[in-house]
């Protein structure tokens, strides 16, 4: 049973890649690109994670789908051009943007100061919670109670940084290549708890309901933005106007309810 769950989680791969810090890119800054230039080339090219359900998935026939895919398609609809979705990974999504392989990133990219030094972010279009997840019968209510416990995290992720900052010195933080590996470690008893997002926790509950995991406490809440290259101020203005419109007319909320089952969280409201 554990192996089956692991294989299915592996499809999600680095489900919290949205929380992984983008690699520093030593590339020559790209020229600014405008909405008119995108329209003149006839399509909007968007980089998107396809291994981060429900934000990014791949359908049985190999097509990108999910929350981010629907947002990307809505962007194209408002701009009046077809959308080409380019699958990216957590580590290469910012390099893809900075080397002109894509026009925009709708790739579950959390807005952080480090990333904002490399790219320009729109206002939030989604948000996730990062917290401490453990079996329901594990008595943990705060970080201090991690003393002496083994805690799994995806290496260099937002939850890794957040837990490292608050965990007691005698807590053993065990770092794994991705969330799927960290989840397998908890299923097999290698760790007592995990630093995870509410999105991944939701997937675990669907894949392994017998495990009875729950989020014990929230470490932080992270908003996600649409990313573009520095200097694209006109494009940034257009994207922010698109997000405001999609929030006001309910289109973005409908996408959120479709994929996450709830209304847009308050952090994404204007």
PDB file of N, CA, C and O in Angstrom, residues 45-49 68 72 84-88 93 96-97 101-108:
ATOM      1  N   UNK A  45       3.051  32.690 -24.434  1.00  0.00           N
ATOM      2  CA  UNK A  45       3.760  31.492 -23.976  1.00  0.00           C
ATOM      3  C   UNK A  45       3.935  31.567 -22.456  1.00  0.00           C
ATOM      4  O   UNK A  45       4.559  32.503 -21.948  1.00  0.00           O
ATOM      5  N   UNK A  46       3.388  30.574 -21.763  1.00  0.00           N
ATOM      6  CA  UNK A  46       3.377  30.596 -20.305  1.00  0.00           C
ATOM      7  C   UNK A  46       4.027  29.346 -19.728  1.00  0.00           C
ATOM      8  O   UNK A  46       3.680  28.224 -20.099  1.00  0.00           O
ATOM      9  N   UNK A  47       4.983  29.556 -18.824  1.00  0.00           N
ATOM     10  CA  UNK A  47       5.618  28.441 -18.122  1.00  0.00           C
ATOM     11  C   UNK A  47       4.771  28.019 -16.934  1.00  0.00           C
ATOM     12  O   UNK A  47       4.286  28.861 -16.172  1.00  0.00           O
ATOM     13  N   UNK A  48       4.597  26.702 -16.757  1.00  0.00           N
ATOM     14  CA  UNK A  48       3.719  26.194 -15.707  1.00  0.00           C
ATOM     15  C   UNK A  48       4.233  24.864 -15.168  1.00  0.00           C
ATOM     16  O   UNK A  48       4.702  24.014 -15.931  1.00  0.00           O
ATOM     17  N   UNK A  49       4.162  24.684 -13.861  1.00  0.00           N
ATOM     18  CA  UNK A  49       4.448  23.377 -13.267  1.00  0.00           C
ATOM     19  C   UNK A  49       3.324  22.414 -13.634  1.00  0.00           C
ATOM     20  O   UNK A  49       2.152  22.793 -13.616  1.00  0.00           O
ATOM     21  N   UNK A  68      -3.524  26.543 -12.332  1.00  0.00           N
ATOM     22  CA  UNK A  68      -2.662  27.448 -13.089  1.00  0.00           C
ATOM     23  C   UNK A  68      -2.953  27.396 -14.582  1.00  0.00           C
ATOM     24  O   UNK A  68      -2.865  28.413 -15.277  1.00  0.00           O
ATOM     25  N   UNK A  72      -3.926  30.526 -16.820  1.00  0.00           N
ATOM     26  CA  UNK A  72      -3.167  30.836 -18.034  1.00  0.00           C
ATOM     27  C   UNK A  72      -4.098  31.001 -19.240  1.00  0.00           C
ATOM     28  O   UNK A  72      -3.958  31.945 -20.035  1.00  0.00           O
ATOM     29  N   UNK A  84       0.154  29.037 -25.281  1.00  0.00           N
ATOM     30  CA  UNK A  84       1.006  27.840 -25.331  1.00  0.00           C
ATOM     31  C   UNK A  84       1.588  27.642 -23.929  1.00  0.00           C
ATOM     32  O   UNK A  84       2.304  28.506 -23.424  1.00  0.00           O
ATOM     33  N   UNK A  85       1.251  26.515 -23.307  1.00  0.00           N
ATOM     34  CA  UNK A  85       1.766  26.215 -21.968  1.00  0.00           C
ATOM     35  C   UNK A  85       3.020  25.368 -22.089  1.00  0.00           C
ATOM     36  O   UNK A  85       3.015  24.314 -22.732  1.00  0.00           O
ATOM     37  N   UNK A  86       4.095  25.860 -21.488  1.00  0.00           N
ATOM     38  CA  UNK A  86       5.383  25.155 -21.508  1.00  0.00           C
ATOM     39  C   UNK A  86       5.631  24.559 -20.123  1.00  0.00           C
ATOM     40  O   UNK A  86       5.722  25.300 -19.139  1.00  0.00           O
ATOM     41  N   UNK A  87       5.717  23.232 -19.989  1.00  0.00           N
ATOM     42  CA  UNK A  87       5.988  22.630 -18.685  1.00  0.00           C
ATOM     43  C   UNK A  87       7.365  23.047 -18.169  1.00  0.00           C
ATOM     44  O   UNK A  87       8.345  23.033 -18.916  1.00  0.00           O
ATOM     45  N   UNK A  88       7.419  23.450 -16.906  1.00  0.00           N
ATOM     46  CA  UNK A  88       8.681  23.809 -16.261  1.00  0.00           C
ATOM     47  C   UNK A  88       8.776  23.063 -14.937  1.00  0.00           C
ATOM     48  O   UNK A  88       7.802  22.463 -14.471  1.00  0.00           O
ATOM     49  N   UNK A  93      12.146  27.092 -13.638  1.00  0.00           N
ATOM     50  CA  UNK A  93      11.090  28.007 -14.094  1.00  0.00           C
ATOM     51  C   UNK A  93      11.581  29.446 -14.225  1.00  0.00           C
ATOM     52  O   UNK A  93      11.288  30.110 -15.222  1.00  0.00           O
ATOM     53  N   UNK A  96      13.904  29.721 -17.252  1.00  0.00           N
ATOM     54  CA  UNK A  96      13.115  29.721 -18.492  1.00  0.00           C
ATOM     55  C   UNK A  96      12.581  31.114 -18.789  1.00  0.00           C
ATOM     56  O   UNK A  96      12.553  31.548 -19.945  1.00  0.00           O
ATOM     57  N   UNK A  97      12.144  31.809 -17.771  1.00  0.00           N
ATOM     58  CA  UNK A  97      11.626  33.159 -17.965  1.00  0.00           C
ATOM     59  C   UNK A  97      12.741  34.121 -18.359  1.00  0.00           C
ATOM     60  O   UNK A  97      12.602  34.897 -19.317  1.00  0.00           O
ATOM     61  N   UNK A 101      12.423  31.863 -22.862  1.00  0.00           N
ATOM     62  CA  UNK A 101      11.723  30.659 -23.320  1.00  0.00           C
ATOM     63  C   UNK A 101      10.219  30.775 -23.100  1.00  0.00           C
ATOM     64  O   UNK A 101       9.440  30.082 -23.763  1.00  0.00           O
ATOM     65  N   UNK A 102       9.821  31.638 -22.161  1.00  0.00           N
ATOM     66  CA  UNK A 102       8.398  31.882 -21.911  1.00  0.00           C
ATOM     67  C   UNK A 102       8.189  33.381 -21.704  1.00  0.00           C
ATOM     68  O   UNK A 102       9.124  34.106 -21.352  1.00  0.00           O
ATOM     69  N   UNK A 103       6.944  33.832 -21.930  1.00  0.00           N
ATOM     70  CA  UNK A 103       6.611  35.242 -21.722  1.00  0.00           C
ATOM     71  C   UNK A 103       6.301  35.529 -20.261  1.00  0.00           C
ATOM     72  O   UNK A 103       6.653  36.589 -19.743  1.00  0.00           O
ATOM     73  N   UNK A 104       5.613  34.597 -19.625  1.00  0.00           N
ATOM     74  CA  UNK A 104       5.194  34.750 -18.236  1.00  0.00           C
ATOM     75  C   UNK A 104       5.314  33.410 -17.523  1.00  0.00           C
ATOM     76  O   UNK A 104       5.353  32.352 -18.166  1.00  0.00           O
ATOM     77  N   UNK A 105       5.334  33.465 -16.197  1.00  0.00           N
ATOM     78  CA  UNK A 105       5.230  32.256 -15.378  1.00  0.00           C
ATOM     79  C   UNK A 105       3.925  32.304 -14.599  1.00  0.00           C
ATOM     80  O   UNK A 105       3.679  33.239 -13.841  1.00  0.00           O
ATOM     81  N   UNK A 106       3.077  31.322 -14.829  1.00  0.00           N
ATOM     82  CA  UNK A 106       1.931  31.065 -13.951  1.00  0.00           C
ATOM     83  C   UNK A 106       2.233  29.692 -13.375  1.00  0.00           C
ATOM     84  O   UNK A 106       1.691  28.672 -13.793  1.00  0.00           O
ATOM     85  N   UNK A 107       3.171  29.660 -12.439  1.00  0.00           N
ATOM     86  CA  UNK A 107       3.812  28.412 -12.026  1.00  0.00           C
ATOM     87  C   UNK A 107       3.866  28.254 -10.515  1.00  0.00           C
ATOM     88  O   UNK A 107       4.871  27.799  -9.965  1.00  0.00           O
ATOM     89  N   UNK A 108       2.779  28.635  -9.834  1.00  0.00           N
ATOM     90  CA  UNK A 108       2.708  28.474  -8.371  1.00  0.00           C
ATOM     91  C   UNK A 108       3.942  29.051  -7.693  1.00  0.00           C
ATOM     92  O   UNK A 108       4.482  28.463  -6.759  1.00  0.00           O
TER      93      UNK A 108
END
